[in-house]
mmCIF file of C-alpha atoms and ligand atoms in Angstrom:
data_model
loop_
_atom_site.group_PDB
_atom_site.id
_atom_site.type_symbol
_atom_site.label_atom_id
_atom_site.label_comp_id
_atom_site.label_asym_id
_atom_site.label_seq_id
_atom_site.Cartn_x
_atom_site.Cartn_y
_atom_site.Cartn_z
ATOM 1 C CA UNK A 26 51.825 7.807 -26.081
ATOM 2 C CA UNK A 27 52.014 7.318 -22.168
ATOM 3 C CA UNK A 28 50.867 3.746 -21.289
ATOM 4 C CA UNK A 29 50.911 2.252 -18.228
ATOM 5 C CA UNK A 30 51.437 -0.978 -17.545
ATOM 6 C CA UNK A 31 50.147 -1.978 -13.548
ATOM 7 C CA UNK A 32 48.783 -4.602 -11.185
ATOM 8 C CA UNK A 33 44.939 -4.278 -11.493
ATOM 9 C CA UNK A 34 42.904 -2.621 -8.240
ATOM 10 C CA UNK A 35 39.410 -3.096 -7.106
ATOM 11 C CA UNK A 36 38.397 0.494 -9.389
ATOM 12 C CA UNK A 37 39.408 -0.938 -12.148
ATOM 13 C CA UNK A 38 36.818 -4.385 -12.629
ATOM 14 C CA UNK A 39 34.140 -2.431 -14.316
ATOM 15 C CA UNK A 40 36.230 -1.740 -16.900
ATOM 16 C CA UNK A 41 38.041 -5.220 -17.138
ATOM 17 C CA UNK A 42 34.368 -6.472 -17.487
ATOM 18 C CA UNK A 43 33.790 -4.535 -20.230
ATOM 19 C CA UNK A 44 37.177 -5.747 -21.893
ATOM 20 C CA UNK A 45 36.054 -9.245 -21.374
ATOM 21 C CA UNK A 46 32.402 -8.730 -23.381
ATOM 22 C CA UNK A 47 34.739 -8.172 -26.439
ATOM 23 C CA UNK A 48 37.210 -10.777 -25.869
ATOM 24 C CA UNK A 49 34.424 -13.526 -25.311
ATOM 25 C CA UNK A 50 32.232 -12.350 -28.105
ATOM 26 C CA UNK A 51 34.952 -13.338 -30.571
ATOM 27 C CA UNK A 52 35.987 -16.887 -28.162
ATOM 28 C CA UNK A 53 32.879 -19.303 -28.851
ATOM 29 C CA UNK A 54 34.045 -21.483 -25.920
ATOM 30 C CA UNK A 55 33.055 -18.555 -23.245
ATOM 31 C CA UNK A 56 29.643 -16.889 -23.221
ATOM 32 C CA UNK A 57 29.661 -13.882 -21.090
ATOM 33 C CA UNK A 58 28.162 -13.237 -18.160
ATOM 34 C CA UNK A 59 29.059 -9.864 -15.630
ATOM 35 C CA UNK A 60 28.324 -11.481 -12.652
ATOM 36 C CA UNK A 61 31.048 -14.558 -13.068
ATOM 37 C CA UNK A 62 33.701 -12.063 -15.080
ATOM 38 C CA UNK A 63 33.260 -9.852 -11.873
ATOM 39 C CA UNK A 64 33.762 -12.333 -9.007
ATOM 40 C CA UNK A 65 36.605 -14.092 -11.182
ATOM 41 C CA UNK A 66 38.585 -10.539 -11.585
ATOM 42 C CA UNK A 67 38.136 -10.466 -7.670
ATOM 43 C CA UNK A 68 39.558 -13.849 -7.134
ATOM 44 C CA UNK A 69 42.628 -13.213 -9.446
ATOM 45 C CA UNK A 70 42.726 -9.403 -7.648
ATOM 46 C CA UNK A 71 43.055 -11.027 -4.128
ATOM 47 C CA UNK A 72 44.988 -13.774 -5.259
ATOM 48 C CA UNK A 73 49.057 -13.296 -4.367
ATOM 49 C CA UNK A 74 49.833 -16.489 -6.636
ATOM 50 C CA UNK A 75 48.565 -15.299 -9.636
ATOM 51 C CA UNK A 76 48.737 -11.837 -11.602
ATOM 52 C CA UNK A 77 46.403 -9.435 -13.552
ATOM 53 C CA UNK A 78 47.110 -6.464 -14.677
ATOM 54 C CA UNK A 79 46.120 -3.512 -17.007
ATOM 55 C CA UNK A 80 47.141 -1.319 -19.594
ATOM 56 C CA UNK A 81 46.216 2.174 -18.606
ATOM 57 C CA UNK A 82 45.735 5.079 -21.370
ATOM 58 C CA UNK A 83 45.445 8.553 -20.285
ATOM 59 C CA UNK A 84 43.553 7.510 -17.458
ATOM 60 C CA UNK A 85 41.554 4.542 -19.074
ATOM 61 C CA UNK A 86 41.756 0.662 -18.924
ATOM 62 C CA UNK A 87 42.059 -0.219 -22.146
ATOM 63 C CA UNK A 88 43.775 -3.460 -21.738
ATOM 64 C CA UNK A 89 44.476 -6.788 -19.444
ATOM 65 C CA UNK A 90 46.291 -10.127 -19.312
ATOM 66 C CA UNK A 91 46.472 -12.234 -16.691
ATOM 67 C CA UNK A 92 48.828 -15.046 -15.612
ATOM 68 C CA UNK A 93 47.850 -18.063 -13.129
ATOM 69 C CA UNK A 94 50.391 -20.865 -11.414
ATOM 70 C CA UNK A 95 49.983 -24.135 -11.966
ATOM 71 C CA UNK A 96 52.678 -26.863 -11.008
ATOM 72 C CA UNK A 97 54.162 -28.952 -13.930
ATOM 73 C CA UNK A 98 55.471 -32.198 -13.577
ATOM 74 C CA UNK A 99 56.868 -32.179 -16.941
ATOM 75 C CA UNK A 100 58.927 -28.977 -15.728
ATOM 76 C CA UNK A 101 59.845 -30.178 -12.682
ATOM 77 C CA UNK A 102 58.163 -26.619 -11.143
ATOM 78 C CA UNK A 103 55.628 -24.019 -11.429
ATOM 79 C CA UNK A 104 54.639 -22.724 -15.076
ATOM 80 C CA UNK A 105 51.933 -20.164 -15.559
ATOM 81 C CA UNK A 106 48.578 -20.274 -17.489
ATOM 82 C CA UNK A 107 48.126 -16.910 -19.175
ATOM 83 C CA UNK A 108 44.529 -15.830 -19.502
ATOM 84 C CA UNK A 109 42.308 -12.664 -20.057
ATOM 85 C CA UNK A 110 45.062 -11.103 -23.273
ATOM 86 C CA UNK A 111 42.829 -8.553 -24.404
ATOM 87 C CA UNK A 112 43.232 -4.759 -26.218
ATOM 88 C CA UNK A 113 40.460 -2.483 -26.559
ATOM 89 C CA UNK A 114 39.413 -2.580 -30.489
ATOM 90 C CA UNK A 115 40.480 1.168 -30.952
ATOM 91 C CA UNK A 116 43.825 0.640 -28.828
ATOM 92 C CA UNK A 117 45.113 -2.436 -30.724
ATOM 93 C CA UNK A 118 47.879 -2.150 -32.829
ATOM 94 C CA UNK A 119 50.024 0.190 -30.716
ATOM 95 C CA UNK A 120 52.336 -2.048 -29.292
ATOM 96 C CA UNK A 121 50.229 -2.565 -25.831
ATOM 97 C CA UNK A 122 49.653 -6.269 -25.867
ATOM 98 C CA UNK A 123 53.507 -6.991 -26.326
ATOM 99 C CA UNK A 124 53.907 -4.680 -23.503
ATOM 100 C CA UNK A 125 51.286 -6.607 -21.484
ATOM 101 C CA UNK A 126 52.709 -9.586 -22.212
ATOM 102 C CA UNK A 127 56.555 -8.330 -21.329
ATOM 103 C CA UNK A 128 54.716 -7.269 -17.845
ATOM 104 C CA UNK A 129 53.492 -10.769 -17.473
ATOM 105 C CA UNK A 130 56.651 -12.330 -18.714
ATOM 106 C CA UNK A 131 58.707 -10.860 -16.343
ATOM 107 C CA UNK A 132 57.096 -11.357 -13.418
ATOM 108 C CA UNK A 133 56.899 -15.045 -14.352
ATOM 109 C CA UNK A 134 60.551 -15.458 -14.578
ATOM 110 C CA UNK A 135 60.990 -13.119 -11.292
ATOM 111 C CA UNK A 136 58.575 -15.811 -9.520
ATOM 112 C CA UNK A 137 60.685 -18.651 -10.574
ATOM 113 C CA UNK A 138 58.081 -20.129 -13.217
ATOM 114 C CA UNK A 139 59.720 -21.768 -15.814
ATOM 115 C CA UNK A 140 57.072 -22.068 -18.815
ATOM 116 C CA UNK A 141 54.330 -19.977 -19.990
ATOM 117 C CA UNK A 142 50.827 -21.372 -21.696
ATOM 118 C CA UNK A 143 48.161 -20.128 -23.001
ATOM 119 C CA UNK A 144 44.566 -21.533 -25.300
ATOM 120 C CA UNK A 145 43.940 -19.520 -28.222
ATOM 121 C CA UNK A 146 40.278 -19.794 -30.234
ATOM 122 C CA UNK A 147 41.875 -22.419 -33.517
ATOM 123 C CA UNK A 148 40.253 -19.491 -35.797
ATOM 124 C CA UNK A 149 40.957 -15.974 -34.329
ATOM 125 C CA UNK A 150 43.914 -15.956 -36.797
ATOM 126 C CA UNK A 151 45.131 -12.220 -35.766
ATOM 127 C CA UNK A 152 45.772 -13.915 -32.109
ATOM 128 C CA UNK A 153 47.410 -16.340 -33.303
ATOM 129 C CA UNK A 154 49.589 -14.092 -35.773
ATOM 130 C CA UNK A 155 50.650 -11.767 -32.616
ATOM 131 C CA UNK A 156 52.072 -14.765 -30.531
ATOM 132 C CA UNK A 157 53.886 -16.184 -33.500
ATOM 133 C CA UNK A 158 55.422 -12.703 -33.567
ATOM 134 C CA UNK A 159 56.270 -12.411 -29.813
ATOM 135 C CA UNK A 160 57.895 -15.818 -29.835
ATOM 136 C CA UNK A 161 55.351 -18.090 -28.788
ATOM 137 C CA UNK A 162 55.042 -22.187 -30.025
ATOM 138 C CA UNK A 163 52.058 -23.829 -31.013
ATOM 139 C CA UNK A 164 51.886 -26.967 -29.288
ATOM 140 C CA UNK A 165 50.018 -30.593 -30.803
ATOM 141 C CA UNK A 166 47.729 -30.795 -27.684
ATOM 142 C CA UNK A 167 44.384 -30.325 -28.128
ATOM 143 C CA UNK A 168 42.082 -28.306 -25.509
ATOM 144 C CA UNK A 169 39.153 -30.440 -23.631
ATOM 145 C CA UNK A 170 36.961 -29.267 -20.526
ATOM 146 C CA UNK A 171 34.104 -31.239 -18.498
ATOM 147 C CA UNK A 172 31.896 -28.778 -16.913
ATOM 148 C CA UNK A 173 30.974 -29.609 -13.076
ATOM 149 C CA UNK A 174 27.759 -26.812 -12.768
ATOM 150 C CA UNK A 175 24.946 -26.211 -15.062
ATOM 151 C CA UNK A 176 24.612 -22.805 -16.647
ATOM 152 C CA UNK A 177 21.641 -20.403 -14.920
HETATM 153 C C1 COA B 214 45.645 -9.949 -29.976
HETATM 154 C C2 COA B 214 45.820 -8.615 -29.250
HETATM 155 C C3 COA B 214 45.827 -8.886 -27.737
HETATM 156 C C4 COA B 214 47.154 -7.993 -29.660
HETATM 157 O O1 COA B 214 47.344 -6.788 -28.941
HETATM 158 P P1 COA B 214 47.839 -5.472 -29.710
HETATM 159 O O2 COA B 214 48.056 -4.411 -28.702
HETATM 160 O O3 COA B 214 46.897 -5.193 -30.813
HETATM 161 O O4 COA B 214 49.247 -5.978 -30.316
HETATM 162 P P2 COA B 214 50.602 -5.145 -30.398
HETATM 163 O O5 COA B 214 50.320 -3.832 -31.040
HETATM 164 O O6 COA B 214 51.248 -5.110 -29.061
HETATM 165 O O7 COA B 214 51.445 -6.047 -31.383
HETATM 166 C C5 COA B 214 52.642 -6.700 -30.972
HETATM 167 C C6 COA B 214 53.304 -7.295 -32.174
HETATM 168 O O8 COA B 214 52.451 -8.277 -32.761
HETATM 169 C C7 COA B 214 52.189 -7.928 -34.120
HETATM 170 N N1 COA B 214 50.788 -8.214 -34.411
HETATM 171 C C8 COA B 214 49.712 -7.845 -33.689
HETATM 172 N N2 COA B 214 48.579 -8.256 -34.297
HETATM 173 C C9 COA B 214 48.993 -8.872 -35.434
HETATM 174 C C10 COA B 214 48.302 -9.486 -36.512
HETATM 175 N N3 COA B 214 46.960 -9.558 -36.539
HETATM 176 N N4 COA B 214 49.025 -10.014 -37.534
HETATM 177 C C11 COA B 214 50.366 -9.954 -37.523
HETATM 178 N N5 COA B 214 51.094 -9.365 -36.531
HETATM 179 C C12 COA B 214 50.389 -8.834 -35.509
HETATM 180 C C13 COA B 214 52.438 -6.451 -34.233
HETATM 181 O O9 COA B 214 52.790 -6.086 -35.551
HETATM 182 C C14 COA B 214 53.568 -6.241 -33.261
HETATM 183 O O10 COA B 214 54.801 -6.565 -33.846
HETATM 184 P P3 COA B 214 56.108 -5.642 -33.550
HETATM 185 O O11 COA B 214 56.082 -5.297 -32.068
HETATM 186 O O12 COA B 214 57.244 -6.498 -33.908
HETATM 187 O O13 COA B 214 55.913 -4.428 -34.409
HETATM 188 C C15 COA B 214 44.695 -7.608 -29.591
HETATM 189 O O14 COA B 214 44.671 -7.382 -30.959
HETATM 190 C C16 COA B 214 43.329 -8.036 -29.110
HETATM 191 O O15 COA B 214 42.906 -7.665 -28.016
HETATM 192 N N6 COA B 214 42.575 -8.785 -29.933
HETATM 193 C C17 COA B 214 41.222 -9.178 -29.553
HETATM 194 C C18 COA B 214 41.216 -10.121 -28.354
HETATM 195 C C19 COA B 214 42.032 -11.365 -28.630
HETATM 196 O O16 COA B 214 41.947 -11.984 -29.671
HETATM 197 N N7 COA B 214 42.816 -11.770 -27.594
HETATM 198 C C20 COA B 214 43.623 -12.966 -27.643
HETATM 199 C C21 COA B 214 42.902 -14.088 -26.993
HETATM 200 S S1 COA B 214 43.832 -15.607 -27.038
#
């Protein structure tokens, strides 16, 4: 099987949108909306701080992740905030969110970040099964947001 793993381009937020309809319809924090998934893949796509990229089969997106920086006082440094892990539902299980993730992991530690993060949805169990096997550690904090803007 010939995946590719690469930086995400303009061409390629259609299909990214269309990723992100299936990852929020199983997150019940996010509600999904094209015109905000579009102009924030265009803000991460312009953005030389942060990362997105793509898993590419046979010539279709079929996968994303993206990591943002953040600065940590607890680390002393910059750690990144990985967002946006998603595997098209007939492309999962073939080893192409562990390479995603090794993208995104190696670029982090080329950049000099010294932590990764990430929210998971408390009850998407399979999620939370495929970071326990790539390493990851559940952590006691507890997510909270305050949102600043009313939704349309
Ligand atoms: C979670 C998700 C990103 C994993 O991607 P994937 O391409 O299916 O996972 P991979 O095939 O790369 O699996 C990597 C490893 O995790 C393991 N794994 C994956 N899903 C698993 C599960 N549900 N239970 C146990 N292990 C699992 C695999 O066995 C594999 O182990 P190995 O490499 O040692 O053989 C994908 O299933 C997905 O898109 N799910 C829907 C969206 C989602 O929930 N995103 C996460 C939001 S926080």
């Amino acid at each position: 099987m010939d995946i590719t793993i690469r930086t995400a381009e303009p061409p390629d937020i259609e299909a990214l949108v269309g990723l992100l309809h299936s990852l929020f319809a199983i997150e019940a924090d996010f509600t999904f909306d094209p015109h905000r998934q579009r102009s924030g893949l265009t803000l991460l796509i312009e953005s030389s701080a942060d990362r997105l990229v793509v898993a590419e089969l046979e010539g279709r997106v079929v996968g994303m992740c993206s990591v943002q920086t953040l600065i940590s006082t607890a680390e002393g440094g910059r750690v990144g905030l990985v967002e946006d892990m998603v595997v098209a539902a007939d492309c999962q299980g073939l080893g192409i969110g562990r390479k995603l993730l090794d993208e995104i992991e190696g670029w982090a530690a080329g950049t000099g970040l010294t932590r990764l993060q990430l929210l998971a949805d408390c009850a998407n169990e399979p999620a939370l099964a495929f970071y326990d096997r790539l390493g990851w550690q559940r952590t006691a904090l507890v997510g909270l947001r305050k949102m600043l803007r009313e939704r349309d």
